[in-house]
């Protein structure tokens, strides 16, 4: 069997894998990433100089202990529910553990934001479109939310009543702006056959520069040297009611994100629009033959994808920052990885976002709790994400190309079709 046939055979196997098999494959990939990461930690600890070795193997000292690093990584992301001793020994339970702590709140904050961006990318992927522009849609959606809230807040009563009116409207504004910005590459794809990968990447840079100029020249905070808008009043933001130690996470935002997951799943799987969208992505010729307006579906899909990205920007402003500030984190690009990890399934976005959020928040615990440099922590995080995402990526690739074995078309009497009559 040639290398090409072997590759096709593997892709066919991945494409036909059941949900249980895919979970097992992802778990095996996670274990492999941890093992390889442990080797990298040991090698790095060997070439690094230190006064006292963190661990000794086969009579050789190493400056970094991989067991301790991984324990601190996942333990820190959950807010230290377990006690980790110096040699990397894990005690059953930390009696002082409080689930409503900063570490766990940080994990849930990252998870919440990535749910929105993961859903944004997943919707476009299900439509057969590659929306690499969620970051730009998030940036402009967040800016629109901040400006709308700033100008409308003085017109509303302060306190709970004003917040109940302003916050939903601000999220809707962010969604509309993000959706309209996402519809631009959708229209270019539908009516000019422009490659959406190129246009969405370029629009990311355009969005960042538009937002920077608007804030620095027209809507900036006069009391700050940073490029940012004026902070919103507390009642106009999502306050951390249940997590007082985690000042940038709100259970309301997480609940809204989870409700949105159900809504997107229902839209994709239980409605005629969702059927048209999925058919256009999987079998565009069949969709056209069945009467689906491919151009309208393309624009609508990109609008919906951009709206979800704009909601992510709105939540970032209302929950995390309380204002818009230059240097927006790369949540949109992270959403691409989350969507791939989830297999573009809305329900799969939640555990994928949780894993990504755990790795991001746990990385901070490793940096502060061990002597491992942040660059090495970034390598470990990227390694885990890469290994877990690649099987699902290849499965998606296998679904997008023709993997049927080549067969010679023959007539029922054994002769070739199209041969000369005798």
Short mmCIF file of N, CA and C in Angstrom, two decimals, residues 12 19 26-27 29 51 90 92 96 106 132 146 158 162 171 205 211 230 250 274 308 311 313 350 392 398 408:
data_model
loop_
_atom_site.label_atom_id
_atom_site.label_comp_id
_atom_site.label_asym_id
_atom_site.label_seq_id
_atom_site.Cartn_x
_atom_site.Cartn_y
_atom_site.Cartn_z
N UNK A 12 -10.11 8.01 6.34
CA UNK A 12 -11.43 7.37 6.30
C UNK A 12 -11.81 6.83 7.66
N UNK A 19 -18.68 8.82 18.22
CA UNK A 19 -18.42 9.83 19.25
C UNK A 19 -17.54 9.26 20.37
N UNK A 26 -9.07 11.53 21.54
CA UNK A 26 -8.66 12.80 22.15
C UNK A 26 -7.96 12.57 23.49
N UNK A 27 -8.49 11.62 24.27
CA UNK A 27 -7.87 11.31 25.56
C UNK A 27 -6.47 10.73 25.35
N UNK A 29 -4.55 11.28 22.81
CA UNK A 29 -3.70 12.38 22.35
C UNK A 29 -3.27 13.26 23.53
N UNK A 51 20.57 25.56 41.96
CA UNK A 51 21.30 25.19 43.16
C UNK A 51 20.87 23.83 43.69
N UNK A 90 0.65 14.64 45.67
CA UNK A 90 -0.67 15.27 45.72
C UNK A 90 -1.46 14.73 46.89
N UNK A 92 -5.02 14.45 49.14
CA UNK A 92 -6.40 14.28 48.66
C UNK A 92 -7.18 15.59 48.56
N UNK A 96 -8.80 24.13 53.15
CA UNK A 96 -9.11 25.56 53.03
C UNK A 96 -9.61 25.93 51.64
N UNK A 106 -10.80 32.67 37.30
CA UNK A 106 -10.02 32.98 36.11
C UNK A 106 -10.24 31.93 35.02
N UNK A 132 -11.86 33.49 9.67
CA UNK A 132 -10.66 33.77 10.46
C UNK A 132 -10.75 35.18 11.05
N UNK A 146 -19.07 49.33 24.31
CA UNK A 146 -18.54 50.32 25.26
C UNK A 146 -19.07 51.72 24.96
N UNK A 158 -29.73 54.90 37.48
CA UNK A 158 -28.63 54.06 37.94
C UNK A 158 -29.16 52.92 38.82
N UNK A 162 -31.52 50.23 35.80
CA UNK A 162 -30.75 50.70 34.65
C UNK A 162 -29.90 49.60 34.04
N UNK A 171 -25.34 44.37 24.65
CA UNK A 171 -24.92 43.11 24.03
C UNK A 171 -25.50 42.99 22.62
N UNK A 205 -7.04 43.24 10.70
CA UNK A 205 -6.14 44.38 10.85
C UNK A 205 -6.89 45.70 10.69
N UNK A 211 -10.64 50.80 15.30
CA UNK A 211 -10.93 50.97 16.73
C UNK A 211 -9.88 51.84 17.40
N UNK A 230 -13.74 55.77 28.39
CA UNK A 230 -14.03 56.09 29.78
C UNK A 230 -14.70 54.90 30.47
N UNK A 250 -18.37 36.69 35.73
CA UNK A 250 -19.77 36.76 36.15
C UNK A 250 -20.49 35.48 35.75
N UNK A 274 -30.97 26.05 9.54
CA UNK A 274 -29.81 25.26 9.92
C UNK A 274 -29.55 24.14 8.93
N UNK A 308 -21.96 36.41 16.83
CA UNK A 308 -21.48 35.68 18.00
C UNK A 308 -20.12 36.22 18.45
N UNK A 311 -20.75 39.44 20.23
CA UNK A 311 -21.20 39.18 21.59
C UNK A 311 -20.02 38.88 22.51
N UNK A 313 -17.07 40.11 22.22
CA UNK A 313 -16.48 41.42 22.52
C UNK A 313 -17.30 42.18 23.55
N UNK A 350 -18.23 23.72 24.70
CA UNK A 350 -18.13 23.96 26.15
C UNK A 350 -16.93 23.23 26.76
N UNK A 392 -9.00 15.73 15.44
CA UNK A 392 -10.26 16.31 14.99
C UNK A 392 -10.06 17.12 13.72
N UNK A 398 -10.76 14.99 6.36
CA UNK A 398 -11.26 13.81 5.68
C UNK A 398 -12.70 13.96 5.22
N UNK A 408 -12.65 1.18 -11.18
CA UNK A 408 -12.85 1.22 -12.62
C UNK A 408 -14.30 0.87 -12.93
#
